[in-house]
């Protein structure tokens, strides 16, 4: 086959591949309509790039509903560490994507890897989600991924993939039609320049149509202005002409293959076609250029060379013939999914019996948490039902719980105008909720609740569940609990939305009834043996324990829930992961917190969960802000603040921005970040002690700006409510703020007493009477398990004591504070401690900060895990990065710390 043109595109591909060879992973997207030459271009590049390390596959329209069909063909199967799922439900795409990372690391060990997926628009959704998750986590890998598709703007795949394609770092090549010089070269001098011009004008330079016309139309006809050229759509006729030259058995076989997909085992096609001698039929179809023959371990495979060829044959069958062939295919197809697809295609109109069967299958999958498969079956059931709207609404719910927001929006828009108000209200309300359109969601969901009759009792219950969550994000805790209770008591209640108990418990907690809520969670089983309802309650209890200072209990609940929630909905998994990251942050497990909150934020973006995305980004900003990783913290803060359309989102966004400003020591920016919260009239979430940390930052900043009266007013309210609730962590931070306020007023005795009270609330305490203020008896970290809060308290107390001239007492607090900050990697605060200790002018028992502070946050995380004895592969799995990336960060850590082995690294960190 003659290859012409595309010189610039080939140079771009070669340049991107060289970048990948140098350890910069690249993504190249080749776009263009069918027949434009995407596959030919990439194949030409692969022939000339000098690597045999290529993984190549293509999407198959016939396998678009087969989970991981494309991925299995790309890698020869799912990753080995992915366990066979129960009840034939496919594994979670995020887990599969994480498991691909070590496999990619192995494949690039000797030479750079080129990973190519053609016809991405036909690949199955789980494959695309897994690949997206994997590609987003390549850092220094020698991998170039090439995706070929028709139009990125209309790609029906996951939102995360569309965002990845649109990223600035992605190289996009949009192929245009061939120009006249290139078409002349393609024709090989067989036609005149006038004929070339006609061909270009008529085909718009599409190579597939050009080749077809050059093959089928005589040169003199191309040059004859009196004879019209075939239109590009007549490519169909060219294909059908080839089919017509075949004998009847071959024609029957070709039709059967078109029904079964782009390719299929020959024996299946023969059974559908009723052909006794399939090899002879295939031989003729291949000879006529209609089919290709491929080999497999199970025998010959019949395949179309191009999707347009298959489409031409399939459409020409006619509705009756297509239906009959699909009916036969349903009897012989391999796999329940394939058989169902053919049964659906075989019916000529509404089929209540098949619709009922599909609906029950979809609902069973919902109960198992298999929302992706449930959505497909419920959509199909709706299309076959005499009354499609109720089933379509159920499909919308399943799509939203599976994180496929755009698909849900499209299905919602197709609901008939005369659909029952409860049905329409629920679908519109749930969609608006996920998109963060709180007021629109409330109006629609109230309509669904009020207009639902007995036939719509299920929708009424689910509307109440969504109203409960809506009230929660609006900081209406008691209303949230009431709606969750109404949902549970509704006759149509089903556990299809798997965070109703969490919503009820959290609603009670943020409205001040946390003790009553905790009492209602007694007797829950361990997460590993929990039911869906139990996991829901355990998620709620984990958050309750976190907010009530039981960090060990919160860690136990939430880590167990995250480990056990692989088959729960996308919102549930996001909530669980984000809440685990929150308790890890408070407990001082910052590496884990950064991993979990960052993952939750990434998944929220990928799944377009705008109602949760600001909260996840707000939590994800805390660790990088406190560690001085300004670019990462700023990106999370921007995402949190930009999407803050609810009170809960606003609280987390403002808190994140304030933590960043406070870490930079910018009092004015801290106050400015928190001012929007002062305008919020709601108490729940915003002012409830232990829920969102911001008031202590606000008071500290006001004191720093000299606005002491305003600080006093705010602090009194905090102290009063924290005292009523008995929240020791909040009482400790309030007492620290009180100490700072007294110090600013030069009320030194009162300041000293306030700082001492704060230490007592942390549980660390001080030893010695007045004048000693801690001495050698201070034990950093011996308090309530809030190391960052304790370190900030000791820094504030030490600064106060030093300015009074009590340098040794100041040092006795500053050194433990430095140790705590150093272990956390809180570089900005380490710097402040070092300044204060230097100002003390006293000998230091342990000069210098932790060696970890010489490393970037990513290098710190890798070094810490390596020091525990983990291999690079285990570290990669823990941090959800490739092995190559771990090797890169570990090499940098070795260089910065002056070590050359894992043993030396461990020794360095221990000492």
JSON list of N, CA, C and O in Angstrom, two decimals, residues 32 34 88 155 218 225 256 296 310 330 351 359 363 381 437 471 519 528 531 582 621 642 764 771 789 849 891 898:
[
{"chain": "A", "resi": 32, "resn": "UNK", "atom": "N", "xyz": [-9.78, 12.28, 13.71]},
{"chain": "A", "resi": 32, "resn": "UNK", "atom": "CA", "xyz": [-10.20, 12.47, 12.33]},
{"chain": "A", "resi": 32, "resn": "UNK", "atom": "C", "xyz": [-11.35, 11.55, 12.00]},
{"chain": "A", "resi": 32, "resn": "UNK", "atom": "O", "xyz": [-11.57, 10.53, 12.67]},
{"chain": "A", "resi": 34, "resn": "UNK", "atom": "N", "xyz": [-13.83, 8.81, 9.99]},
{"chain": "A", "resi": 34, "resn": "UNK", "atom": "CA", "xyz": [-13.56, 7.47, 9.48]},
{"chain": "A", "resi": 34, "resn": "UNK", "atom": "C", "xyz": [-12.95, 7.55, 8.09]},
{"chain": "A", "resi": 34, "resn": "UNK", "atom": "O", "xyz": [-13.40, 8.32, 7.24]},
{"chain": "A", "resi": 88, "resn": "UNK", "atom": "N", "xyz": [-19.87, -12.54, 38.80]},
{"chain": "A", "resi": 88, "resn": "UNK", "atom": "CA", "xyz": [-19.56, -12.13, 37.43]},
{"chain": "A", "resi": 88, "resn": "UNK", "atom": "C", "xyz": [-19.56, -10.62, 37.24]},
{"chain": "A", "resi": 88, "resn": "UNK", "atom": "O", "xyz": [-19.64, -10.13, 36.13]},
{"chain": "A", "resi": 155, "resn": "UNK", "atom": "N", "xyz": [-16.69, 12.39, 22.17]},
{"chain": "A", "resi": 155, "resn": "UNK", "atom": "CA", "xyz": [-16.33, 11.09, 22.72]},
{"chain": "A", "resi": 155, "resn": "UNK", "atom": "C", "xyz": [-17.28, 10.73, 23.85]},
{"chain": "A", "resi": 155, "resn": "UNK", "atom": "O", "xyz": [-17.43, 11.50, 24.80]},
{"chain": "A", "resi": 218, "resn": "UNK", "atom": "N", "xyz": [-12.60, 3.58, -13.49]},
{"chain": "A", "resi": 218, "resn": "UNK", "atom": "CA", "xyz": [-11.54, 3.65, -14.48]},
{"chain": "A", "resi": 218, "resn": "UNK", "atom": "C", "xyz": [-10.95, 5.06, -14.59]},
{"chain": "A", "resi": 218, "resn": "UNK", "atom": "O", "xyz": [-11.67, 6.05, -14.40]},
{"chain": "A", "resi": 225, "resn": "UNK", "atom": "N", "xyz": [-15.39, 14.93, -17.48]},
{"chain": "A", "resi": 225, "resn": "UNK", "atom": "CA", "xyz": [-16.21, 15.91, -16.76]},
{"chain": "A", "resi": 225, "resn": "UNK", "atom": "C", "xyz": [-17.70, 15.68, -16.97]},
{"chain": "A", "resi": 225, "resn": "UNK", "atom": "O", "xyz": [-18.52, 16.12, -16.16]},
{"chain": "A", "resi": 256, "resn": "UNK", "atom": "N", "xyz": [-23.69, -12.61, 8.62]},
{"chain": "A", "resi": 256, "resn": "UNK", "atom": "CA", "xyz": [-23.64, -13.09, 10.01]},
{"chain": "A", "resi": 256, "resn": "UNK", "atom": "C", "xyz": [-22.50, -12.43, 10.77]},
{"chain": "A", "resi": 256, "resn": "UNK", "atom": "O", "xyz": [-22.66, -12.04, 11.94]},
{"chain": "A", "resi": 296, "resn": "UNK", "atom": "N", "xyz": [-6.55, -17.59, 15.68]},
{"chain": "A", "resi": 296, "resn": "UNK", "atom": "CA", "xyz": [-6.58, -17.53, 17.13]},
{"chain": "A", "resi": 296, "resn": "UNK", "atom": "C", "xyz": [-6.41, -18.94, 17.67]},
{"chain": "A", "resi": 296, "resn": "UNK", "atom": "O", "xyz": [-6.44, -19.92, 16.92]},
{"chain": "A", "resi": 310, "resn": "UNK", "atom": "N", "xyz": [-18.14, -3.05, 7.54]},
{"chain": "A", "resi": 310, "resn": "UNK", "atom": "CA", "xyz": [-19.13, -3.77, 8.36]},
{"chain": "A", "resi": 310, "resn": "UNK", "atom": "C", "xyz": [-20.46, -3.02, 8.39]},
{"chain": "A", "resi": 310, "resn": "UNK", "atom": "O", "xyz": [-21.53, -3.61, 8.25]},
{"chain": "A", "resi": 330, "resn": "UNK", "atom": "N", "xyz": [-28.38, -14.81, 19.35]},
{"chain": "A", "resi": 330, "resn": "UNK", "atom": "CA", "xyz": [-28.69, -14.90, 20.79]},
{"chain": "A", "resi": 330, "resn": "UNK", "atom": "C", "xyz": [-28.62, -16.33, 21.29]},
{"chain": "A", "resi": 330, "resn": "UNK", "atom": "O", "xyz": [-28.40, -16.58, 22.48]},
{"chain": "A", "resi": 351, "resn": "UNK", "atom": "N", "xyz": [-41.21, -4.86, 24.06]},
{"chain": "A", "resi": 351, "resn": "UNK", "atom": "CA", "xyz": [-41.30, -6.26, 24.50]},
{"chain": "A", "resi": 351, "resn": "UNK", "atom": "C", "xyz": [-41.39, -6.26, 26.02]},
{"chain": "A", "resi": 351, "resn": "UNK", "atom": "O", "xyz": [-40.37, -6.30, 26.71]},
{"chain": "A", "resi": 359, "resn": "UNK", "atom": "N", "xyz": [-35.10, -5.38, 33.48]},
{"chain": "A", "resi": 359, "resn": "UNK", "atom": "CA", "xyz": [-35.27, -4.51, 34.65]},
{"chain": "A", "resi": 359, "resn": "UNK", "atom": "C", "xyz": [-34.93, -5.24, 35.94]},
{"chain": "A", "resi": 359, "resn": "UNK", "atom": "O", "xyz": [-34.24, -4.70, 36.82]},
{"chain": "A", "resi": 363, "resn": "UNK", "atom": "N", "xyz": [-31.99, -4.27, 38.53]},
{"chain": "A", "resi": 363, "resn": "UNK", "atom": "CA", "xyz": [-32.22, -3.99, 39.96]},
{"chain": "A", "resi": 363, "resn": "UNK", "atom": "C", "xyz": [-31.42, -4.92, 40.85]},
{"chain": "A", "resi": 363, "resn": "UNK", "atom": "O", "xyz": [-30.94, -4.52, 41.93]},
{"chain": "A", "resi": 381, "resn": "UNK", "atom": "N", "xyz": [-34.05, -1.91, 29.15]},
{"chain": "A", "resi": 381, "resn": "UNK", "atom": "CA", "xyz": [-35.41, -2.22, 29.58]},
{"chain": "A", "resi": 381, "resn": "UNK", "atom": "C", "xyz": [-36.35, -1.06, 29.28]},
{"chain": "A", "resi": 381, "resn": "UNK", "atom": "O", "xyz": [-37.50, -1.25, 28.85]},
{"chain": "A", "resi": 437, "resn": "UNK", "atom": "N", "xyz": [-26.03, 21.84, 41.62]},
{"chain": "A", "resi": 437, "resn": "UNK", "atom": "CA", "xyz": [-27.09, 22.85, 41.45]},
{"chain": "A", "resi": 437, "resn": "UNK", "atom": "C", "xyz": [-28.13, 22.63, 42.56]},
{"chain": "A", "resi": 437, "resn": "UNK", "atom": "O", "xyz": [-29.17, 22.03, 42.36]},
{"chain": "A", "resi": 471, "resn": "UNK", "atom": "N", "xyz": [-29.80, 18.46, 52.08]},
{"chain": "A", "resi": 471, "resn": "UNK", "atom": "CA", "xyz": [-29.88, 19.24, 53.32]},
{"chain": "A", "resi": 471, "resn": "UNK", "atom": "C", "xyz": [-28.53, 19.23, 54.05]},
{"chain": "A", "resi": 471, "resn": "UNK", "atom": "O", "xyz": [-28.13, 20.23, 54.65]},
{"chain": "A", "resi": 519, "resn": "UNK", "atom": "N", "xyz": [-24.40, 6.76, 69.91]},
{"chain": "A", "resi": 519, "resn": "UNK", "atom": "CA", "xyz": [-25.11, 5.70, 70.65]},
{"chain": "A", "resi": 519, "resn": "UNK", "atom": "C", "xyz": [-25.92, 4.82, 69.72]},
{"chain": "A", "resi": 519, "resn": "UNK", "atom": "O", "xyz": [-26.11, 3.62, 69.98]},
{"chain": "A", "resi": 528, "resn": "UNK", "atom": "N", "xyz": [-15.08, -5.82, 57.38]},
{"chain": "A", "resi": 528, "resn": "UNK", "atom": "CA", "xyz": [-14.86, -6.94, 56.45]},
{"chain": "A", "resi": 528, "resn": "UNK", "atom": "C", "xyz": [-16.08, -7.83, 56.32]},
{"chain": "A", "resi": 528, "resn": "UNK", "atom": "O", "xyz": [-16.30, -8.47, 55.29]},
{"chain": "A", "resi": 531, "resn": "UNK", "atom": "N", "xyz": [-22.59, -5.74, 55.89]},
{"chain": "A", "resi": 531, "resn": "UNK", "atom": "CA", "xyz": [-23.50, -5.63, 54.75]},
{"chain": "A", "resi": 531, "resn": "UNK", "atom": "C", "xyz": [-23.42, -4.23, 54.18]},
{"chain": "A", "resi": 531, "resn": "UNK", "atom": "O", "xyz": [-22.72, -3.35, 54.71]},
{"chain": "A", "resi": 582, "resn": "UNK", "atom": "N", "xyz": [-9.17, 12.68, 55.92]},
{"chain": "A", "resi": 582, "resn": "UNK", "atom": "CA", "xyz": [-9.35, 13.72, 56.93]},
{"chain": "A", "resi": 582, "resn": "UNK", "atom": "C", "xyz": [-8.87, 13.26, 58.29]},
{"chain": "A", "resi": 582, "resn": "UNK", "atom": "O", "xyz": [-8.14, 13.98, 58.99]},
{"chain": "A", "resi": 621, "resn": "UNK", "atom": "N", "xyz": [-6.01, 19.83, 49.98]},
{"chain": "A", "resi": 621, "resn": "UNK", "atom": "CA", "xyz": [-5.09, 20.98, 50.06]},
{"chain": "A", "resi": 621, "resn": "UNK", "atom": "C", "xyz": [-4.35, 21.04, 51.38]},
{"chain": "A", "resi": 621, "resn": "UNK", "atom": "O", "xyz": [-3.30, 21.70, 51.47]},
{"chain": "A", "resi": 642, "resn": "UNK", "atom": "N", "xyz": [-13.55, 27.39, 43.61]},
{"chain": "A", "resi": 642, "resn": "UNK", "atom": "CA", "xyz": [-14.31, 27.64, 42.38]},
{"chain": "A", "resi": 642, "resn": "UNK", "atom": "C", "xyz": [-15.62, 26.87, 42.35]},
{"chain": "A", "resi": 642, "resn": "UNK", "atom": "O", "xyz": [-16.61, 27.33, 41.77]},
{"chain": "A", "resi": 764, "resn": "UNK", "atom": "N", "xyz": [-1.06, 16.48, 76.90]},
{"chain": "A", "resi": 764, "resn": "UNK", "atom": "CA", "xyz": [0.39, 16.45, 77.05]},
{"chain": "A", "resi": 764, "resn": "UNK", "atom": "C", "xyz": [0.79, 17.03, 78.39]},
{"chain": "A", "resi": 764, "resn": "UNK", "atom": "O", "xyz": [1.61, 16.48, 79.12]},
{"chain": "A", "resi": 771, "resn": "UNK", "atom": "N", "xyz": [7.05, 28.87, 86.88]},
{"chain": "A", "resi": 771, "resn": "UNK", "atom": "CA", "xyz": [8.45, 29.15, 86.61]},
{"chain": "A", "resi": 771, "resn": "UNK", "atom": "C", "xyz": [9.15, 28.05, 85.87]},
{"chain": "A", "resi": 771, "resn": "UNK", "atom": "O", "xyz": [10.18, 28.27, 85.27]},
{"chain": "A", "resi": 789, "resn": "UNK", "atom": "N", "xyz": [-1.68, 20.03, 65.83]},
{"chain": "A", "resi": 789, "resn": "UNK", "atom": "CA", "xyz": [-2.25, 21.00, 66.76]},
{"chain": "A", "resi": 789, "resn": "UNK", "atom": "C", "xyz": [-1.32, 21.20, 67.96]},
{"chain": "A", "resi": 789, "resn": "UNK", "atom": "O", "xyz": [-1.11, 22.32, 68.43]},
{"chain": "A", "resi": 849, "resn": "UNK", "atom": "N", "xyz": [17.26, 20.17, 61.36]},
{"chain": "A", "resi": 849, "resn": "UNK", "atom": "CA", "xyz": [15.95, 19.56, 61.20]},
{"chain": "A", "resi": 849, "resn": "UNK", "atom": "C", "xyz": [16.08, 18.16, 60.65]},
{"chain": "A", "resi": 849, "resn": "UNK", "atom": "O", "xyz": [17.16, 17.69, 60.33]},
{"chain": "A", "resi": 891, "resn": "UNK", "atom": "N", "xyz": [15.94, 7.72, 43.68]},
{"chain": "A", "resi": 891, "resn": "UNK", "atom": "CA", "xyz": [17.27, 8.17, 43.28]},
{"chain": "A", "resi": 891, "resn": "UNK", "atom": "C", "xyz": [17.55, 9.59, 43.72]},
{"chain": "A", "resi": 891, "resn": "UNK", "atom": "O", "xyz": [18.66, 9.91, 44.18]},
{"chain": "A", "resi": 898, "resn": "UNK", "atom": "N", "xyz": [22.75, 11.86, 50.59]},
{"chain": "A", "resi": 898, "resn": "UNK", "atom": "CA", "xyz": [24.12, 11.37, 50.59]},
{"chain": "A", "resi": 898, "resn": "UNK", "atom": "C", "xyz": [24.25, 9.90, 50.92]},
{"chain": "A", "resi": 898, "resn": "UNK", "atom": "O", "xyz": [25.21, 9.48, 51.58]}
]
